[in-house]
XYZ file of C-alpha atoms in Angstrom:
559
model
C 13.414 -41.070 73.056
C 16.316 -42.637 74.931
C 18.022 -39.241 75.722
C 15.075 -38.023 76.772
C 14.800 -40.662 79.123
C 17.735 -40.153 80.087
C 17.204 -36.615 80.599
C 14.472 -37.409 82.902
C 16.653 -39.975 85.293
C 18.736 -37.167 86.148
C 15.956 -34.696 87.622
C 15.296 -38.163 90.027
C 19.137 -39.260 90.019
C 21.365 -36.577 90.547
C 24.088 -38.916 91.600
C 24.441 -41.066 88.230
C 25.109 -37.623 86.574
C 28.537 -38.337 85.122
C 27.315 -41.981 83.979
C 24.294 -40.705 81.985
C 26.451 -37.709 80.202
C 28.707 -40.095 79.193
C 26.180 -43.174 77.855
C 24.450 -40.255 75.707
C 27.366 -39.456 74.386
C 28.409 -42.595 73.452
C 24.741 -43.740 72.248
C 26.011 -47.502 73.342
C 23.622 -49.472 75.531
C 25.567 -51.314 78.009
C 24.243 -54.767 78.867
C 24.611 -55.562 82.228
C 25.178 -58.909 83.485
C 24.875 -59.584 87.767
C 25.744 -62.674 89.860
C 22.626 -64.525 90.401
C 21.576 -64.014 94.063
C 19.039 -67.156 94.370
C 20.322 -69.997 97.045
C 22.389 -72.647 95.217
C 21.407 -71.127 91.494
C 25.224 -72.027 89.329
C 24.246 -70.684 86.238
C 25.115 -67.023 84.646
C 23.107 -65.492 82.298
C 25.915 -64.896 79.337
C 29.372 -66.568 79.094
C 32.485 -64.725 77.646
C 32.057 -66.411 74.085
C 28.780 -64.639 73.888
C 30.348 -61.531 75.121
C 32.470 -61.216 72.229
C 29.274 -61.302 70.022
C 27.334 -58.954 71.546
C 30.169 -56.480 71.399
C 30.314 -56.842 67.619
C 26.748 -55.764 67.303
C 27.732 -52.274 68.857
C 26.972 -53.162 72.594
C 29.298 -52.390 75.769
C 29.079 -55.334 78.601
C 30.137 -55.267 82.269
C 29.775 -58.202 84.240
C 29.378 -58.473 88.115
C 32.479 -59.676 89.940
C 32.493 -63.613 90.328
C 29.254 -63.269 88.347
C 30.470 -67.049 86.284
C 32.617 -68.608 89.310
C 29.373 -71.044 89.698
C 29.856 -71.888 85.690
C 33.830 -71.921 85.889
C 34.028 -68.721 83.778
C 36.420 -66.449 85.513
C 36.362 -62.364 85.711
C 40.121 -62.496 83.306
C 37.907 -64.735 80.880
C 35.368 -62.033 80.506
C 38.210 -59.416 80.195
C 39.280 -61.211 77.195
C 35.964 -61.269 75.898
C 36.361 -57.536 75.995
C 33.895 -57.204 78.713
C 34.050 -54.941 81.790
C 34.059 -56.423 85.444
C 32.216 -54.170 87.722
C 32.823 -54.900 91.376
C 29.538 -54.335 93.331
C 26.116 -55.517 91.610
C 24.990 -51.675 93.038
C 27.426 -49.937 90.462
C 25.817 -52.584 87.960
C 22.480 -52.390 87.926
C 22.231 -48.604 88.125
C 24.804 -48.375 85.092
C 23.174 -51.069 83.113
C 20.795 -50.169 80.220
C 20.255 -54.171 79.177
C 20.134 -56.492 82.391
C 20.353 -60.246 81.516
C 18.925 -62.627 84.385
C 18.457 -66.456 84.621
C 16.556 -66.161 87.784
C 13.811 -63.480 88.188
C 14.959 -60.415 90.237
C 14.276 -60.503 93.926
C 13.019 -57.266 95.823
C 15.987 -56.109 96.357
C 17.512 -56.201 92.985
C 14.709 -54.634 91.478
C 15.382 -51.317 93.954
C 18.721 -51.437 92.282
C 17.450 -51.100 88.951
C 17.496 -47.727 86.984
C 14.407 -46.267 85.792
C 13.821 -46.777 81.920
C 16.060 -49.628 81.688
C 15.385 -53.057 80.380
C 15.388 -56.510 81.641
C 15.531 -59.715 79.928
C 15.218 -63.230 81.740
C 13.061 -65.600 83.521
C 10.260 -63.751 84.785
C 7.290 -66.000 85.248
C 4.317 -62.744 85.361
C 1.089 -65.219 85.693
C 3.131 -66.620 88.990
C 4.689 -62.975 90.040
C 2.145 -60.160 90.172
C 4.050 -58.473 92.832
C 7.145 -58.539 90.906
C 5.550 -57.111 87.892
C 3.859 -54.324 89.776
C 7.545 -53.333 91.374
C 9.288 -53.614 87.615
C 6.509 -51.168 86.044
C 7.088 -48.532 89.123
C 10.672 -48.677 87.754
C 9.440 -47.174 83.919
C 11.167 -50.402 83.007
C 10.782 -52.666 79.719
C 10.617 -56.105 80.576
C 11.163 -58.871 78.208
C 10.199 -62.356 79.802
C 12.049 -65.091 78.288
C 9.434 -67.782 79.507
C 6.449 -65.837 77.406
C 8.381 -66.683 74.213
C 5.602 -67.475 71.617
C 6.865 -71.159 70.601
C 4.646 -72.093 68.171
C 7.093 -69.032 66.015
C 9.285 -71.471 64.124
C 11.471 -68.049 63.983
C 11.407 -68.025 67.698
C 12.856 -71.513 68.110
C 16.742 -69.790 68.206
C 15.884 -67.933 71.356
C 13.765 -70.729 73.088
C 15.031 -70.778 76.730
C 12.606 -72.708 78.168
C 13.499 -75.759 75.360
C 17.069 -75.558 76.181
C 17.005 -75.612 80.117
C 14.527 -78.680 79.700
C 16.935 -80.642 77.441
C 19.297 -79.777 80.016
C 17.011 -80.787 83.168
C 15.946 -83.827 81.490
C 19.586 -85.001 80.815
C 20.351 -84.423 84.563
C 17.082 -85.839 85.833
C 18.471 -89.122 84.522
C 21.606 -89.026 85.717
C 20.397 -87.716 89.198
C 18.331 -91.125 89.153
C 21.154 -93.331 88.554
C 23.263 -91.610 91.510
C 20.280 -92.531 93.507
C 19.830 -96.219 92.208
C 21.429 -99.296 93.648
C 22.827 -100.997 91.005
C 23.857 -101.065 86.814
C 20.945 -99.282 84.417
C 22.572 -101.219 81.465
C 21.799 -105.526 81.654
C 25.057 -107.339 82.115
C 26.107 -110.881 82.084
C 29.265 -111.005 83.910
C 30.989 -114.113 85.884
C 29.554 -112.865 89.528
C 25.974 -113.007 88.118
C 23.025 -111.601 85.579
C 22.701 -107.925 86.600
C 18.860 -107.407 84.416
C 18.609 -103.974 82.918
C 16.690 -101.069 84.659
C 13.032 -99.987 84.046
C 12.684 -96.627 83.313
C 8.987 -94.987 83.240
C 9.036 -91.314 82.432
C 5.579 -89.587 82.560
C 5.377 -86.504 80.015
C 7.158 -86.631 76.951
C 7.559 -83.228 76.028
C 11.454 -82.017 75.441
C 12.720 -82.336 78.914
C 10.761 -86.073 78.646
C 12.506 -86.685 75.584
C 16.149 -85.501 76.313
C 15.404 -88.138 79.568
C 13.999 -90.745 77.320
C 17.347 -90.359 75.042
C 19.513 -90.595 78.011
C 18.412 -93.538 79.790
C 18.222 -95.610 76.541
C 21.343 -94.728 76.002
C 22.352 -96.194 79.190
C 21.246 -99.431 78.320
C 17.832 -99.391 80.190
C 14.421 -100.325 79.564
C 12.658 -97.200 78.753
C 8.770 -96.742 78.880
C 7.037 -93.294 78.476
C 3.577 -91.885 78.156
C 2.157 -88.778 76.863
C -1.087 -86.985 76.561
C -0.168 -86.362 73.434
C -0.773 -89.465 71.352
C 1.252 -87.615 68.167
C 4.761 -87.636 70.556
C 4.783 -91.717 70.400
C 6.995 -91.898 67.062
C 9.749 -89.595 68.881
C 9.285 -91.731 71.978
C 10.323 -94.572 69.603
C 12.522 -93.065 67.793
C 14.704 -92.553 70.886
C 14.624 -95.961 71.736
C 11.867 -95.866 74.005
C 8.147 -97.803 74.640
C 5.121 -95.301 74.458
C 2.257 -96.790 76.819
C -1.027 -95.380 75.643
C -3.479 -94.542 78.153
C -6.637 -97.091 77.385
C -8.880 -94.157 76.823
C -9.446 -91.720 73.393
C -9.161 -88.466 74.216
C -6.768 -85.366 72.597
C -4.292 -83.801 75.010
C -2.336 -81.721 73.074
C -2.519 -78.270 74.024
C -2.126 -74.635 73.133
C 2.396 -73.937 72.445
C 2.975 -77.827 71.946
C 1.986 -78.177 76.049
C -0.609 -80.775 77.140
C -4.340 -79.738 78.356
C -5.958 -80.466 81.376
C -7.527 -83.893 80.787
C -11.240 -84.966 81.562
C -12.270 -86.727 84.898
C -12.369 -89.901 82.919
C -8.527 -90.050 80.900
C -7.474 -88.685 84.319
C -8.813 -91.967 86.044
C -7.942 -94.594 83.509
C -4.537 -92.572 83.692
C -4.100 -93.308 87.140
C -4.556 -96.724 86.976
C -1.978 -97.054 84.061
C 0.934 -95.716 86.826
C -0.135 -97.784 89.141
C 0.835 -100.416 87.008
C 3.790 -99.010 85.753
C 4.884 -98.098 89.646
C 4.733 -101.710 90.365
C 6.997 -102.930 87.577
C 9.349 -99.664 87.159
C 12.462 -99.171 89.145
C 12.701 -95.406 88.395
C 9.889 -92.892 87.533
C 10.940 -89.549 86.004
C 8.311 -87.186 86.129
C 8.103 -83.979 83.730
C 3.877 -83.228 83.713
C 3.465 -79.434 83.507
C 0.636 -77.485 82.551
C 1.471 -73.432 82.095
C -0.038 -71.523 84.598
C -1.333 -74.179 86.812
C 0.092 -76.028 89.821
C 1.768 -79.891 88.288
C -0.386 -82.308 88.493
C -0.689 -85.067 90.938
C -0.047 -88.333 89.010
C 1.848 -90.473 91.679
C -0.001 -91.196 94.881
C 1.276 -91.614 98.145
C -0.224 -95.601 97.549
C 1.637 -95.550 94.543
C 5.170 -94.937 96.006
C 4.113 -97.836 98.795
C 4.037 -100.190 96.122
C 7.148 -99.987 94.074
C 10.441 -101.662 95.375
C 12.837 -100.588 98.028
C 15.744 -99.023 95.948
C 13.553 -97.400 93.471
C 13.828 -93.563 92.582
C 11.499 -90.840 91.695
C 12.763 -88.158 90.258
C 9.890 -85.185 90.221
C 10.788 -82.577 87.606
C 7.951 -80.802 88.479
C 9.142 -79.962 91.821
C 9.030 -76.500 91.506
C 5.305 -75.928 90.562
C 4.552 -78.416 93.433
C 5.529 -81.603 91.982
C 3.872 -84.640 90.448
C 4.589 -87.001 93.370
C 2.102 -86.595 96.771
C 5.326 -87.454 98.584
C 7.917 -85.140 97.007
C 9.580 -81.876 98.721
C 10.717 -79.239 97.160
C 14.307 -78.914 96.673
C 15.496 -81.911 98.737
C 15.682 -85.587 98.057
C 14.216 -87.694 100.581
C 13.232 -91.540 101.450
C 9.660 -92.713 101.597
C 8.666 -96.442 102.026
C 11.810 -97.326 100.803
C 12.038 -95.237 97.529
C 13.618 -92.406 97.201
C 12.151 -89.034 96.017
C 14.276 -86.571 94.130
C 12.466 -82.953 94.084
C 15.975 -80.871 93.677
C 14.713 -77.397 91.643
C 17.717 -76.606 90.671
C 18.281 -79.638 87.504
C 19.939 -76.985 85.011
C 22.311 -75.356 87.445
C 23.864 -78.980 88.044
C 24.987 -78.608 84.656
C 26.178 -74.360 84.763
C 28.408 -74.559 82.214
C 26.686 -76.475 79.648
C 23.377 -74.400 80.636
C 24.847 -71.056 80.951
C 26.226 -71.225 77.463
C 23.222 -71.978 75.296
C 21.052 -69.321 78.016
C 23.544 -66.663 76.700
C 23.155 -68.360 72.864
C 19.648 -68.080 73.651
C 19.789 -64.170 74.761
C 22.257 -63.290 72.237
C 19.694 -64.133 69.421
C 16.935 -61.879 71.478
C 19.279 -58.963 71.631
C 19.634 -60.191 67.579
C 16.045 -59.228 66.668
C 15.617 -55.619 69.284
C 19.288 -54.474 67.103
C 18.713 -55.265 63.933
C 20.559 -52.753 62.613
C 24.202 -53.564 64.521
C 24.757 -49.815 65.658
C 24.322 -50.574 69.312
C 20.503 -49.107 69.893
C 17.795 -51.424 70.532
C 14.134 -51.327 68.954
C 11.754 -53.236 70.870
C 9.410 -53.553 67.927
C 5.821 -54.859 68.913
C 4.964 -55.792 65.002
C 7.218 -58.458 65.396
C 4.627 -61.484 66.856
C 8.106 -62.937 68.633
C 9.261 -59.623 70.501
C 5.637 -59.016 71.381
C 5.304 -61.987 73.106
C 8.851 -61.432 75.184
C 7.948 -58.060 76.281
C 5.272 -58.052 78.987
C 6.133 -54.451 80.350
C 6.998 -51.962 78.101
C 8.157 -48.246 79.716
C 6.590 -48.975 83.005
C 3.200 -50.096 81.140
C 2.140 -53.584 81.927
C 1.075 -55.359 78.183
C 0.944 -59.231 79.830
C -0.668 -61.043 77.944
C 0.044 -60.621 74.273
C -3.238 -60.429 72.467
C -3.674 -63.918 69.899
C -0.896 -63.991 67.351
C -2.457 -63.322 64.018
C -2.615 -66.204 61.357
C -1.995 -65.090 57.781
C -4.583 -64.787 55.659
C -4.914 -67.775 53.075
C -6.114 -66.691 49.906
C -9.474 -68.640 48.867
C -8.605 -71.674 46.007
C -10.473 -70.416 42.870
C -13.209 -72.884 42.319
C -13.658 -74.730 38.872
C -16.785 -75.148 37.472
C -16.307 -79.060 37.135
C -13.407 -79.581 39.289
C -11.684 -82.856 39.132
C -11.477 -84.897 42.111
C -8.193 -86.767 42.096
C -8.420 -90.682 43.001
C -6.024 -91.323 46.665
C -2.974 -92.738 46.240
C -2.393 -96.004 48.032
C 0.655 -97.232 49.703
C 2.458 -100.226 49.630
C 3.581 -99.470 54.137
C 6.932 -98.075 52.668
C 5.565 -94.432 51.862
C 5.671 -95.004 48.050
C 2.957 -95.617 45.638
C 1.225 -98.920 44.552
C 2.573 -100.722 41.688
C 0.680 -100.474 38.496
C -2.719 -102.162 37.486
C -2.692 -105.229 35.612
C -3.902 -103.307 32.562
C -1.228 -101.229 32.444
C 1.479 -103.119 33.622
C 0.483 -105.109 30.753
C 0.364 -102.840 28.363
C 4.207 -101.389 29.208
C 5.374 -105.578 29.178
C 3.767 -105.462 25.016
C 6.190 -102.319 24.677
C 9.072 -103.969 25.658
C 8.328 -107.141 24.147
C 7.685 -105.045 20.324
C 11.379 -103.242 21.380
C 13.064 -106.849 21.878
C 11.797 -107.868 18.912
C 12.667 -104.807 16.401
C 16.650 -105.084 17.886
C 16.247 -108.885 18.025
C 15.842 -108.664 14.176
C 18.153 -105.460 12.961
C 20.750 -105.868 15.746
C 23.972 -107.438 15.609
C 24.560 -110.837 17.792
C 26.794 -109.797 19.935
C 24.699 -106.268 20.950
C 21.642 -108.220 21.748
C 23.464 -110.885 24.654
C 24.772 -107.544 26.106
C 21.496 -105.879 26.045
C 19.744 -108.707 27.366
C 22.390 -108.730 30.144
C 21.880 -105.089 30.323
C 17.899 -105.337 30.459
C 17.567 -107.700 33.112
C 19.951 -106.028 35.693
C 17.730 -103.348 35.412
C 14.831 -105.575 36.328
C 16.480 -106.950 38.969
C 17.761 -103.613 40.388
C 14.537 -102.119 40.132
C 12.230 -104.918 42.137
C 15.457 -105.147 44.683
C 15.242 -101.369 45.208
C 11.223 -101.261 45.586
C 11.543 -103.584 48.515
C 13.844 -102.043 50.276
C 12.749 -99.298 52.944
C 13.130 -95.859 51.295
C 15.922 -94.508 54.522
C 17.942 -97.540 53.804
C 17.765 -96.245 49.749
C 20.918 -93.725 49.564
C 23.588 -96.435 51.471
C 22.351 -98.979 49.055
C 22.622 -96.438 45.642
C 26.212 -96.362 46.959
C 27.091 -100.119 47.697
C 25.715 -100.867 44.263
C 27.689 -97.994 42.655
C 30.409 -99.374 44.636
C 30.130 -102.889 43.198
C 28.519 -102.469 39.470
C 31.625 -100.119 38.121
C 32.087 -102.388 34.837
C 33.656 -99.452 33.064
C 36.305 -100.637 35.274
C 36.495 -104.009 33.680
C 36.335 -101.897 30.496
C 39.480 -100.083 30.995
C 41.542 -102.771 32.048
C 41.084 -104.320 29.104
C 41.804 -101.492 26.917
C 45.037 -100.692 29.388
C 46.482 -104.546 28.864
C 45.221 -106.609 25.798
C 44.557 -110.118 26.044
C 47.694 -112.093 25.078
C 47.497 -113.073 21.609
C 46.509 -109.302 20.624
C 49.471 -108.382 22.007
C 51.414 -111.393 20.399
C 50.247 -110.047 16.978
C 52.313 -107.007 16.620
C 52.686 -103.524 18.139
C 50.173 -101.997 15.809
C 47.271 -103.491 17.545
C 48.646 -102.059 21.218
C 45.254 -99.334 22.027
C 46.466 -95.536 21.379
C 48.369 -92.772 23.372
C 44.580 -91.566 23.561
C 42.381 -94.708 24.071
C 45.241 -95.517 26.549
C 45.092 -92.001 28.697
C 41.027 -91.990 28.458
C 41.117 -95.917 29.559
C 43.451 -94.967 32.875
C 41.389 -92.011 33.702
C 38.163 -94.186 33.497
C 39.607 -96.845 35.366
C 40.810 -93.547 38.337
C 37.710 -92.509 38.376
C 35.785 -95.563 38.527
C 38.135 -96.099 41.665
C 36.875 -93.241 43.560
C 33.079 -94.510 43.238
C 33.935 -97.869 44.258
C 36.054 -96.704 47.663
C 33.644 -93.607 48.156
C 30.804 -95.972 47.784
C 31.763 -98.419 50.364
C 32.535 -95.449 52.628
C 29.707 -93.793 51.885
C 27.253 -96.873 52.729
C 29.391 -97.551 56.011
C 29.353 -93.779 57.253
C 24.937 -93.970 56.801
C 24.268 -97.630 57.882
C 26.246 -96.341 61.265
C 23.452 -93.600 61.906
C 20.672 -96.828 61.736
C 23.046 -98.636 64.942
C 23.034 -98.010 68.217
């Protein structure tokens, strides 16, 4: 099918003749890669380590000229990689069979593009009919990064939209604190009490969350709220204060996004940030609903009522923003407070963002060639690729039709069945202690064992196993108390400090005194000796590795 597409271009386009004899020949797509043509966009859509990977699954690459200047990746670095540099983006888009893109094509790029080839990137199709109509004139196959299917747990690797929110929200953050007048982190110095920074971040899905991380990490107060009332444990878990809405209603969405919310949430919602306005000193925004212009959750009034030197920052900026007040791609000053709407978050950060884009595409280009010979199958029984590909061969198939749920097999029904009591917990995850009954019944055990080696047992065996039993006891009520992620660094601090074999071995490796007064024929064996100093080595190794293994894990539980 690809030569005969092939054959077809050159009836249409005479003057690529020498280009297409020599791709069928080969059989090697090349993947093209062009300089990004939209105003102030850093970011290139594969970087030279990726390069090398692609290669190695039977792929040629050419790269524009200057394509990664913006991401400090230079043409020689992409030589390296074993990639071509083409000089004009004309010469690469009518070579390229693959064309990666961070932004969506513009007009012109798309009358560049070869007929029958494929593009993969940022597309947006419910935003860009236009654009769609112009790619499916072209015969082209389209795979939109941003319809990635991400309720796929196999789709997670090639996830764009996830990794250039992490990004955004990182920089969002660090935007604000350019912005802001003073310290985020509380000091006490001997000029004066600097008070942390309030942080309120509206949306906590991962851009929220990567901005949530950050600023905690900064040393500032952090508040966040979310539609979503099941995103409050990561809120916390980063360090931050999830402020519930005082209204019940579910937000959560279709592709872990949030719904559009009744008259009602929406109005007890609005009075929540105007509360928060009044007491934060910076609001990050991140409220997107796919499809839909961002919602409007900080009034003009709003902004009028928070304190000169406060900052906005409206991630949302590009869909139309979450602030009344914001504009587009600039950061301006209203009542005092100033408004961050920049569009551009990710490309602030073109290095870091261009390399996990390209990690991202490289595990697309994974799944279409499977087989590693350098031909691509864009396979539409695959639920991930069918959601990607909203043109295929100049034949528009946006949307994907409902991903289908496997079947679950019915539970074969008993003709009594049993219906198992709940277990109850104690807050700690782990089951209730026994009932009275039997805990009683397991104490008349024990007391009937105690009793049979009380009687047959030597003296000096039962003080030891009375010892013996009661640390046991005592280990055992010390280690149902304790929380159950704290249990593995205390298993090794008691390893660490219980190791009697040690005390053991020392005394079979030196005697007490008047043994050893008594004659050399009492001194412990060539064997009891070796097998004493071995114990005693490796009772060593717990000891130190459990100390360092119980300071390595209590580490992860500080800040």
């Amino acid at each position: 099918m690809f030569v005969l597409l092939r054959q077809q271009e050159l009836k249409h386009r005479p003057e690529f003749l020498a280009i297409a004899i020599t791709s069928i020949d080969n059989m090697t797509f090349l993947i093209g890669i062009p300089q990004e043509t939209a105003t102030g966009e850093r970011r290139v859509a594969s970087v030279p380590e990726v390069v090398e990977k692609l290669i190695k699954l039977g792929l040629s690459v050419a790269v524009q000229s200057g394509a990664g200047a913006g991401a400090n990746f230079g043409d020689d670095d992409y030589r390296a990689a074993g990639a071509e540099v083409v000089a004009s983006a004309a010469e690469l888009w009518a070579r390229s069979d693959i064309v990666f893109k961070v932004r969506a094509p513009s007009s012109e790029e798309v009358a560049l593009m070869r007929e029958g080839s494929t593009l993969i990137g940022f597309v947006w199709p419910a935003q860009n009919p236009e654009l769609m109509q112009q790619l499916a004139a072209k015969r082209a196959t389209v795979l939109a990064i941003d319809s990635l299917p991400r309720t796929l747990s196999r789709a997670q690797k090639m996830d764009a939209l996830t990794s250039m929110a992490g990004i955004s929200g990182y920089r969002a953050v660090i935007e604000a604190a350019h912005a802001f007048g003073r310290f985020l982190n509380g000091q006490v110095t001997a000029a004066g009490k600097v008070p942390p920074a309030k942080v309120f971040i509206a949306g906590a899905g991962v851009a929220g969350l990567a901005a949530i991380g950050t600023a905690a990490s900064l040393g500032a107060i952090v508040r966040a709220n979310d539609t979503r009332a099941e995103v409050a444990d990561q809120v916390k878990s980063l360090g931050g204060e999830f402020v519930k809405v005082d209204y019940d209603e579910e937000g959560s969405g279709g592709g872990g996004y949030a719904k559009v919310m009744s008259e009602g949430f929406q109005q007890a919602q609005r009075a929540m940030y105007a509360q928060q306005a009044r007491d934060a000193d910076i609001i990050i925004t991140t409220a997107l609903i796919p499809g839909k212009p961002a919602p409007k959750l900080i009034t003009a009034e709003m902004v009028q009522s928070m304190m000169p030197g406060s900052v906005i920052v409206d991630m949302a900026a590009e869909q139309g923003g979450n602030c009344e007040l914001t504009v587009p791609g600039e950061a301006v000053v209203r009542h005092g407070v100033t408004i961050v709407g920049y569009t551009d978050l990710a490309s602030r950060l073109a290095r870091q963002s261009s390399t996990l884009y390209g990690n991202n595409l490289l595990r697309v280009v994974e799944e279409l060639c499977k087989t590693k010979d350098g031909t691509i199958n864009v396979d539409f029984d695959d639920d991930a690729i069918r959601g990607l590909t909203v043109i295929k061969e100049g034949n528009i198939t946006w949307p994907p039709p409902p991903i289908k749920q496997p079947a679950v097999a019915p539970k074969p029904q008993s003709a009594a069945p049993a219906v198992a009591a709940p277990k109850k917990s104690n807050g700690h995850g782990q089951s209730e202690p026994m009932s009275a009954r039997s805990l009683a019944v397991v104490f008349g055990i024990g007391a009937l064992a105690f009793l049979l080696v009380g009687l047959f047992a030597p003296a000096t065996f039962l003080s030891h196993f009375t010892v013996f039993v009661l640390a046991c006891f005592i280990g055992y009520m010390v280690i149902w108390n304790v929380t159950p992620s704290l249990h593995t660094p205390l298993m090794s601090v008691t390893n660490a400090i219980s190791s009697i074999i040690a005390i053991g071995a020392l005394v079979q490796i030196a005697p007490p005194l008047g043994e050893l007064t008594a004659g050399a024929g009492d001194r412990p064996s060539g064997l009891i000796l070796g097998l004493a100093v071995g114990a005693l080595a490796l009772t060593a190794v717990n000891m130190f590795g459990g100390f360092a293994v119980t300071r390595r894990m209590l580490a992860m539980f500080r800040k």
